[in-house]
mmCIF file of C-alpha atoms and ligand atoms in Angstrom:
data_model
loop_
_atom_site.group_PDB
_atom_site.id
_atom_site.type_symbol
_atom_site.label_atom_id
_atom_site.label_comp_id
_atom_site.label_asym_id
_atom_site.label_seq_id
_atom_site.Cartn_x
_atom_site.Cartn_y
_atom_site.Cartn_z
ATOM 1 C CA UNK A 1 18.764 23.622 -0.741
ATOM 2 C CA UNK A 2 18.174 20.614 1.512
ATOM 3 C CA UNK A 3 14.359 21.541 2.773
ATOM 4 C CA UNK A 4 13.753 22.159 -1.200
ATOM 5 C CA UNK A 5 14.923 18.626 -2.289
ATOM 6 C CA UNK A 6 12.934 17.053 0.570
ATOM 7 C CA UNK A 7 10.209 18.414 -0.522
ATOM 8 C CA UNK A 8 10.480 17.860 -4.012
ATOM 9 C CA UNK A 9 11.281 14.104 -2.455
ATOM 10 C CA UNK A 10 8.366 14.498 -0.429
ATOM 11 C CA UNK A 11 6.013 15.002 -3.284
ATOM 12 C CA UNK A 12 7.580 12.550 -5.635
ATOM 13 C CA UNK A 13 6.981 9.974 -2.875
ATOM 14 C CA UNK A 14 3.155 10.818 -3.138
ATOM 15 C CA UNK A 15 3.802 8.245 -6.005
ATOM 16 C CA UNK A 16 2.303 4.799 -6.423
ATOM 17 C CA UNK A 17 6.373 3.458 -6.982
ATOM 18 C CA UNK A 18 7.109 4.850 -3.164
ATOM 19 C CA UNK A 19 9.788 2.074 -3.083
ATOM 20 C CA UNK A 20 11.685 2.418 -5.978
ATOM 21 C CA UNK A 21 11.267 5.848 -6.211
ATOM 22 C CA UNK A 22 12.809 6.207 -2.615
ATOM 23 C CA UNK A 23 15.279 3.103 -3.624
ATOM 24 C CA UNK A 24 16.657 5.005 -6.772
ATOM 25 C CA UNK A 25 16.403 8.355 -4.811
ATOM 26 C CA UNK A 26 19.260 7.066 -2.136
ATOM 27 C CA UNK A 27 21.802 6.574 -4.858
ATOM 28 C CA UNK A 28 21.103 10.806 -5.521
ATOM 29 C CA UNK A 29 20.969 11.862 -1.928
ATOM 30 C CA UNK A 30 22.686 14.980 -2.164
ATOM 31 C CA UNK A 31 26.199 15.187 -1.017
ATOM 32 C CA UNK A 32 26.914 11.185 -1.399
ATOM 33 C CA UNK A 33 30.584 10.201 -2.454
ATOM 34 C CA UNK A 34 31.230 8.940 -5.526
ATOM 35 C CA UNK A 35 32.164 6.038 -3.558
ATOM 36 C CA UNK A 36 29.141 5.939 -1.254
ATOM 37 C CA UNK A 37 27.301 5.818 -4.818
ATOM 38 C CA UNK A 38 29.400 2.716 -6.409
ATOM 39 C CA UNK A 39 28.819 1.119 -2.556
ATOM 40 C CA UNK A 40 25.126 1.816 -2.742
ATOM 41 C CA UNK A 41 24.667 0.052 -6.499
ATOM 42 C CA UNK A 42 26.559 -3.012 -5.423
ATOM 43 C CA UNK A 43 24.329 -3.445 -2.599
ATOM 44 C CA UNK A 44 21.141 -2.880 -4.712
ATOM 45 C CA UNK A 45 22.385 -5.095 -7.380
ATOM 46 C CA UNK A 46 23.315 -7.741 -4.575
ATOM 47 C CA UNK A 47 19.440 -7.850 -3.381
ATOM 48 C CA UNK A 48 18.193 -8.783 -7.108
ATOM 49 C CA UNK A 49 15.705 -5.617 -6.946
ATOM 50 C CA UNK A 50 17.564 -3.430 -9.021
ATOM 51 C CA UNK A 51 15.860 -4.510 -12.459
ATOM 52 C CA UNK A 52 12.515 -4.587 -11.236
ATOM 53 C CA UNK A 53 13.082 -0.864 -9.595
ATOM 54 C CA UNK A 54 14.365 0.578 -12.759
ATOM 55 C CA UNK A 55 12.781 -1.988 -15.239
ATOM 56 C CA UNK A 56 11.806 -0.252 -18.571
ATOM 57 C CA UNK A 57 8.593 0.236 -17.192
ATOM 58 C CA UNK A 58 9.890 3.303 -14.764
ATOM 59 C CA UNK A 59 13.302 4.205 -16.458
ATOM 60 C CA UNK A 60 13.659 3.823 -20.497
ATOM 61 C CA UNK A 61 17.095 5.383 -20.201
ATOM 62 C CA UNK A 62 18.631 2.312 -22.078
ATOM 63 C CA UNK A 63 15.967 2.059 -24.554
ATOM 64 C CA UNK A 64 16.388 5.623 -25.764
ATOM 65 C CA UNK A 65 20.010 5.377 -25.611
ATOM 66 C CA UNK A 66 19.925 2.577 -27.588
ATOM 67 C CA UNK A 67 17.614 4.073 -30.307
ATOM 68 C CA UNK A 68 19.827 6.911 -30.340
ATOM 69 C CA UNK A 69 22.568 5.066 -31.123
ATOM 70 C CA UNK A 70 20.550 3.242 -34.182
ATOM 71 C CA UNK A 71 19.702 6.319 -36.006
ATOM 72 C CA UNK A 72 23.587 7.523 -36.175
ATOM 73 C CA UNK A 73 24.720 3.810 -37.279
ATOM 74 C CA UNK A 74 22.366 2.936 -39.299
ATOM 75 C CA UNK A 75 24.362 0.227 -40.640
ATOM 76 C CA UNK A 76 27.711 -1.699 -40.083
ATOM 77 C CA UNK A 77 26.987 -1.946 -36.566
ATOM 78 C CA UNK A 78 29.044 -5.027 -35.829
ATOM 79 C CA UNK A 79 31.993 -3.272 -36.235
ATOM 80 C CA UNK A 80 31.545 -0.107 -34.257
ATOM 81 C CA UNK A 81 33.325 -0.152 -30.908
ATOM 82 C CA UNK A 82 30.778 1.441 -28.206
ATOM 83 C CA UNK A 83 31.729 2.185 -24.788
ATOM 84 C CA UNK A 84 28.561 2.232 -22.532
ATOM 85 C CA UNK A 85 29.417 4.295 -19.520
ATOM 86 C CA UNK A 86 28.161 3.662 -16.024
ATOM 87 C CA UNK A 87 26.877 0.240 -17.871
ATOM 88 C CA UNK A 88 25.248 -0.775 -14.792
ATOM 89 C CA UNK A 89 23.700 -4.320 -15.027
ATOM 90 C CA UNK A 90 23.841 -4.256 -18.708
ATOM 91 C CA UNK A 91 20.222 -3.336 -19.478
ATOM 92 C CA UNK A 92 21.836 -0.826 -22.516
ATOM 93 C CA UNK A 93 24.213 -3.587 -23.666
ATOM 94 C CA UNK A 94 21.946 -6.186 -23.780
ATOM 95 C CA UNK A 95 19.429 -3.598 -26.071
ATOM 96 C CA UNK A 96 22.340 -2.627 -28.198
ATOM 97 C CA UNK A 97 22.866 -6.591 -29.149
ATOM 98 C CA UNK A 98 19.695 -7.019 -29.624
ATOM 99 C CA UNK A 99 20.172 -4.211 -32.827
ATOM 100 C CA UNK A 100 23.073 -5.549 -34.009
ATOM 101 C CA UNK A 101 26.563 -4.245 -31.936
ATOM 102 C CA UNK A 102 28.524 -7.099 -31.686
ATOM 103 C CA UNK A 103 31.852 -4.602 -30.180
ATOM 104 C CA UNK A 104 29.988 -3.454 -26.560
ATOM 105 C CA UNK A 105 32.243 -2.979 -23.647
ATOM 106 C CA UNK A 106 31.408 -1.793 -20.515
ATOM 107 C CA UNK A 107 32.752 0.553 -17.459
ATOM 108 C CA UNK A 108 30.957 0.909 -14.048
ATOM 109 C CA UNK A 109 32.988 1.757 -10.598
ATOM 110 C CA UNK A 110 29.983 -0.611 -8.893
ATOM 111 C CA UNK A 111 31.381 -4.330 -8.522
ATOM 112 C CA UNK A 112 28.161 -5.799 -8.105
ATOM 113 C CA UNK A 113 26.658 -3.959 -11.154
ATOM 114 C CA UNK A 114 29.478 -5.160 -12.983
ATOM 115 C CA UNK A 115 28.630 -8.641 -12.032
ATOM 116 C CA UNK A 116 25.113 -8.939 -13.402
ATOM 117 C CA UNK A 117 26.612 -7.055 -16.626
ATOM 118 C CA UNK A 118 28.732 -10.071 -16.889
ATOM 119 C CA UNK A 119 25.754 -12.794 -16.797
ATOM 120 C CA UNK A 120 24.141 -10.643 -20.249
ATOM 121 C CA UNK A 121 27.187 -12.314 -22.150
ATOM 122 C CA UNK A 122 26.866 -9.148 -24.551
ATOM 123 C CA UNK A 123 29.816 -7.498 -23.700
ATOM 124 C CA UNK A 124 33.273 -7.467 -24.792
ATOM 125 C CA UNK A 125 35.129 -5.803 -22.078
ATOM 126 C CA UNK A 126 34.189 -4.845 -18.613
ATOM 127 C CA UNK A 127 36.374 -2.129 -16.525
ATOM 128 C CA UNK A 128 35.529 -1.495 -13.008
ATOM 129 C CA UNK A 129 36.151 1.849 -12.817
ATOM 130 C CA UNK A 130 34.688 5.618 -12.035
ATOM 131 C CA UNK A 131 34.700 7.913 -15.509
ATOM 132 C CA UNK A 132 36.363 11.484 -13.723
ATOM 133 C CA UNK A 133 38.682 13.913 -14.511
ATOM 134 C CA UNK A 134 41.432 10.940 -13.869
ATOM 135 C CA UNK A 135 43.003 9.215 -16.919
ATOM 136 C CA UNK A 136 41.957 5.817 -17.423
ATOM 137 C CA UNK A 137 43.621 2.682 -18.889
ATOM 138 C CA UNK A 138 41.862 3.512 -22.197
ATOM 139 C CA UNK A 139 44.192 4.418 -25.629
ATOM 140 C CA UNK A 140 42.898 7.461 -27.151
ATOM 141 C CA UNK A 141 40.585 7.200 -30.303
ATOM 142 C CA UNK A 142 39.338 3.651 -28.811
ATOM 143 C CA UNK A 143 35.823 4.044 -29.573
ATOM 144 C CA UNK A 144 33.495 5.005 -32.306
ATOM 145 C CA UNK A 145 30.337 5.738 -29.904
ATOM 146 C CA UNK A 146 30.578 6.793 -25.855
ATOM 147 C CA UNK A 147 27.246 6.747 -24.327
ATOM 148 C CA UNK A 148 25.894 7.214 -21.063
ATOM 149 C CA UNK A 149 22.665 6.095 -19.897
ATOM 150 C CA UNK A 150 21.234 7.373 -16.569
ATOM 151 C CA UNK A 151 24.963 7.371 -15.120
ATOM 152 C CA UNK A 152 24.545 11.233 -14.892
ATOM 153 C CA UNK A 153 23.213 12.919 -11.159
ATOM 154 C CA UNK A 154 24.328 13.800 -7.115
ATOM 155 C CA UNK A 155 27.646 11.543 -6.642
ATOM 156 C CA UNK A 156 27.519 10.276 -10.286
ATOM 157 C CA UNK A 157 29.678 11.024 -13.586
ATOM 158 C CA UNK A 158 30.874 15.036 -12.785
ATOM 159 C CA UNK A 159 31.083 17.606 -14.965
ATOM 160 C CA UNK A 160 34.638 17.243 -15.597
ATOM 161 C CA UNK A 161 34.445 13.932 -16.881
ATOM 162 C CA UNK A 162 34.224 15.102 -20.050
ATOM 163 C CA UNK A 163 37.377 15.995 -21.766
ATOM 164 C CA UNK A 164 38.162 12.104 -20.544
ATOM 165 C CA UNK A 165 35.431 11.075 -22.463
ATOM 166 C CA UNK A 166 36.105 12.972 -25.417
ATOM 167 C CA UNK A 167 39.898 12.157 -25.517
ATOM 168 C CA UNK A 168 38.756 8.005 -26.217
ATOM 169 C CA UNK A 169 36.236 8.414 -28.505
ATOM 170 C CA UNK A 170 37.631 8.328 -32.468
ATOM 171 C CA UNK A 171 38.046 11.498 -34.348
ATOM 172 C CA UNK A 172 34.530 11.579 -36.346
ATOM 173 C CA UNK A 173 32.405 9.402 -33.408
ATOM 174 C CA UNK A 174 30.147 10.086 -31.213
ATOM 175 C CA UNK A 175 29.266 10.837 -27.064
ATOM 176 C CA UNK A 176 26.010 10.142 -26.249
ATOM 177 C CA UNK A 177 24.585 11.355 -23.202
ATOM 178 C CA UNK A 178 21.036 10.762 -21.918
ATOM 179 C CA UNK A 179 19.949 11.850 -18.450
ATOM 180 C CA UNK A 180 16.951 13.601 -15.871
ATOM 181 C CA UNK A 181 15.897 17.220 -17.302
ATOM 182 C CA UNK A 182 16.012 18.309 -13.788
ATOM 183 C CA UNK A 183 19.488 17.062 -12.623
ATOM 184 C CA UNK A 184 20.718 19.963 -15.104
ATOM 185 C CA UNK A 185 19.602 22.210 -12.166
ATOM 186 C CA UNK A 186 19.204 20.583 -9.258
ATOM 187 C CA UNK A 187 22.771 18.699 -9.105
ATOM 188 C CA UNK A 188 25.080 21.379 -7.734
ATOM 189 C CA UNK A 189 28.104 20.054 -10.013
ATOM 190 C CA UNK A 190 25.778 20.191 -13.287
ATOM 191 C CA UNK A 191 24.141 23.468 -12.526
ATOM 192 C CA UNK A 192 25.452 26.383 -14.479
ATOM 193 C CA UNK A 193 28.391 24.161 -15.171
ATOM 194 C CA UNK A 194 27.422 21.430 -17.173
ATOM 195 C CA UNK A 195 26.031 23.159 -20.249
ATOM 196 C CA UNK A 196 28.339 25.345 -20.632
ATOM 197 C CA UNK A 197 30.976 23.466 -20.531
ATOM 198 C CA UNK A 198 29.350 21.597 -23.060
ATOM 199 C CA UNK A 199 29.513 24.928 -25.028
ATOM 200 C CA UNK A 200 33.032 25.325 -24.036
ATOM 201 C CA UNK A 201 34.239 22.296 -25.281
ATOM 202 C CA UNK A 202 32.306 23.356 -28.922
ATOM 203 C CA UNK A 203 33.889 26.366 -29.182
ATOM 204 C CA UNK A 204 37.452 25.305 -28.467
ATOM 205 C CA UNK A 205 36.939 22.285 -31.321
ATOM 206 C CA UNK A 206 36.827 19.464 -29.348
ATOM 207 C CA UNK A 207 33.667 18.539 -30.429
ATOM 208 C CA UNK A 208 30.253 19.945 -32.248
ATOM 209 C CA UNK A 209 26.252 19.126 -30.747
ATOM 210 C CA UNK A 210 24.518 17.453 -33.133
ATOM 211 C CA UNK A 211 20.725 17.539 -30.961
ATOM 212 C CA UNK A 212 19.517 18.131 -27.206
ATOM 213 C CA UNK A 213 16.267 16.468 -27.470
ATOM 214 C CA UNK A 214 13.732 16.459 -24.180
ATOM 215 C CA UNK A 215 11.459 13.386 -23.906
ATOM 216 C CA UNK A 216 8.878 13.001 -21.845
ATOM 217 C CA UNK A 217 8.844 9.557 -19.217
ATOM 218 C CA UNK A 218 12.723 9.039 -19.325
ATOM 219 C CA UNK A 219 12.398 7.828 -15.416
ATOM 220 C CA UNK A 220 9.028 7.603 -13.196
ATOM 221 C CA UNK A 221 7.662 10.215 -15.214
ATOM 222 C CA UNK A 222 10.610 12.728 -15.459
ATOM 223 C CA UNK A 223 11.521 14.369 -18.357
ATOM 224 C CA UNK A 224 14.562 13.154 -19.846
ATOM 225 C CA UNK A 225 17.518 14.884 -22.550
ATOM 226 C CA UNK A 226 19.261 13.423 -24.807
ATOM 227 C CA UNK A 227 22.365 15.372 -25.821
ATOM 228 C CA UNK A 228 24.521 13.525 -28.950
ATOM 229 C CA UNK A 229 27.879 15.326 -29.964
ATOM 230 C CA UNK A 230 30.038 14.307 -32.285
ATOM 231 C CA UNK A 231 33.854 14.519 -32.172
ATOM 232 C CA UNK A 232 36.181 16.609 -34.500
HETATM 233 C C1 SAM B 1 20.893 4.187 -12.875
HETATM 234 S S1 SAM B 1 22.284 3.173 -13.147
HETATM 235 C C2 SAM B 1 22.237 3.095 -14.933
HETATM 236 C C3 SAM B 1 22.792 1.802 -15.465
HETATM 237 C C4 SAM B 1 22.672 1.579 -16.959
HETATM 238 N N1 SAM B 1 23.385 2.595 -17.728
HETATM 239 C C5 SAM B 1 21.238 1.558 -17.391
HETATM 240 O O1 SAM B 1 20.801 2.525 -18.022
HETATM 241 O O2 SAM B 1 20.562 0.579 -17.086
HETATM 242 C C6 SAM B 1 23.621 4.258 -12.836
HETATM 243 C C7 SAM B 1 25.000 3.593 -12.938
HETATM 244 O O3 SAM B 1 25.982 4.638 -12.913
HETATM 245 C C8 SAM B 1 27.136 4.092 -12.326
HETATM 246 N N2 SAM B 1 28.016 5.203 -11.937
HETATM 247 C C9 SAM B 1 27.882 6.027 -10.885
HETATM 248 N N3 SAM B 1 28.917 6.887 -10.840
HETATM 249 C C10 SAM B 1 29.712 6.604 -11.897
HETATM 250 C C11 SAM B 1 30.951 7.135 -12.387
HETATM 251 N N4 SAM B 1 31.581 8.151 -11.783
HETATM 252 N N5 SAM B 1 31.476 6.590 -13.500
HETATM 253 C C12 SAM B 1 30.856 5.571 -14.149
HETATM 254 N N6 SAM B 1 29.691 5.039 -13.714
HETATM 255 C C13 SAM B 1 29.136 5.533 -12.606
HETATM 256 C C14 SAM B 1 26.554 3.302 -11.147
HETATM 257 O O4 SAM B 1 27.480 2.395 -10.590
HETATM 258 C C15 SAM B 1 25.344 2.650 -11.799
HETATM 259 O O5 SAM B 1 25.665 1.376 -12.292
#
């Protein structure tokens, strides 16, 4: 398992972005903490490199998220309270201001991502803290919209995240995921887990999928999905 993601590394490193690639690669390395991975963003946001690594020119995770989240609120979008999940420095926040949400908060275990979220002056809340399995300081039925952008991967949000994530989002809203094609397989937590629980969570009622899209260029040239499901 090791000796394959080397070489898929290996490869991916034959790249003309060798130093972002290999930047955004050691926040994925497999078997980092969760903690080694909020560490690791903090020091990456502390050298200022972060937004040129994964400017929208190499990732368009917050672009798509954000168009995503413009085609199921079309309108009224002042109002409707969006959580953005592993908000990093804000790049999704600042895009979904730009369209109109005026109700953006925020929640990222990194301090120094957190930080530079803080300078966009778009959101309303930010909460430094990991999205798990572990209950967090949120009342259920908080938001109309959860979404995720690129916070998925080795270390990142796990699998069993996801009832938490369901439990604050409103009766009727939405979760919006959008993450690497290939992390599906070649996370160990995700693999064989993730969609189904996905599934499993449909067929018990806790929530229906509305689309699982797959885009092409999501991040240096990886495919990307976008899954949106909508609470019942
Ligand atoms: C690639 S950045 C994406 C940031 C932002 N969503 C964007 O698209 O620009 C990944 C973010 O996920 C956050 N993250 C990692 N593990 C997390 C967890 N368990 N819960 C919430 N956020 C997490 C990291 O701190 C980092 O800010």
């Amino acid at each position: 398992m090791a000796a394959e993601k080397a070489k898929r590394f290996q490869e991916k490193a034959n790249h003309r972005d060798t130093g972002a690639y290999a930047q955004n690669y050691g926040a994925h390395r497999e078997g980092i903490s969760m903690k080694e991975v909020a560490d690791y963003y903090t020091q990456w946001a502390n050298s200022d490199k972060y937004e040129v690594d994964l400017g929208p020119e190499r990732y368009r995770g917050p672009k798509l998220a954000a168009e995503s989240l413009c085609e199921l609120i079309p309108e009224n979008r002042e109002s409707a309270r969006v959580l953005d999940i592993a908000s990093g420095t804000g790049f999704l926040g600042l895009e979904l201001w730009e369209k109109g949400f005026r109700s953006i908060d925020g929640l990222d275990p990194s301090e120094g991502m957190i930080e530079a979220a803080r300078k966009k002056n778009v959101y309303t809340n930010l909460i430094c803290d990991f999205m798990s399995d572990q209950k967090l300081d949120i009342n259920a039925g908080t938001y109309d919209v959860a979404v995720i952008a690129g916070g998925m991967g080795e270390g990142h949000i796990p699998c069993n995240a996801l009832p938490e994530i369901i439990r604050i989002v409103k009766a009727g809203g939405y979760v919006v995921i959008v993450m690497r094609e290939e992390y599906l397989v070649h996370v160990g937590d995700y693999k064989d887990r993730l969609e189904p629980l996905m599934k499993e969570l449909e067929i018990s009622g806790k929530w229906k999928k509305i689309s699982r899209k797959i885009v092409p260029n999501y991040s240096f040239e990886n495919k990307g999905v976008i899954f949106v499901f909508q609470k019942l």
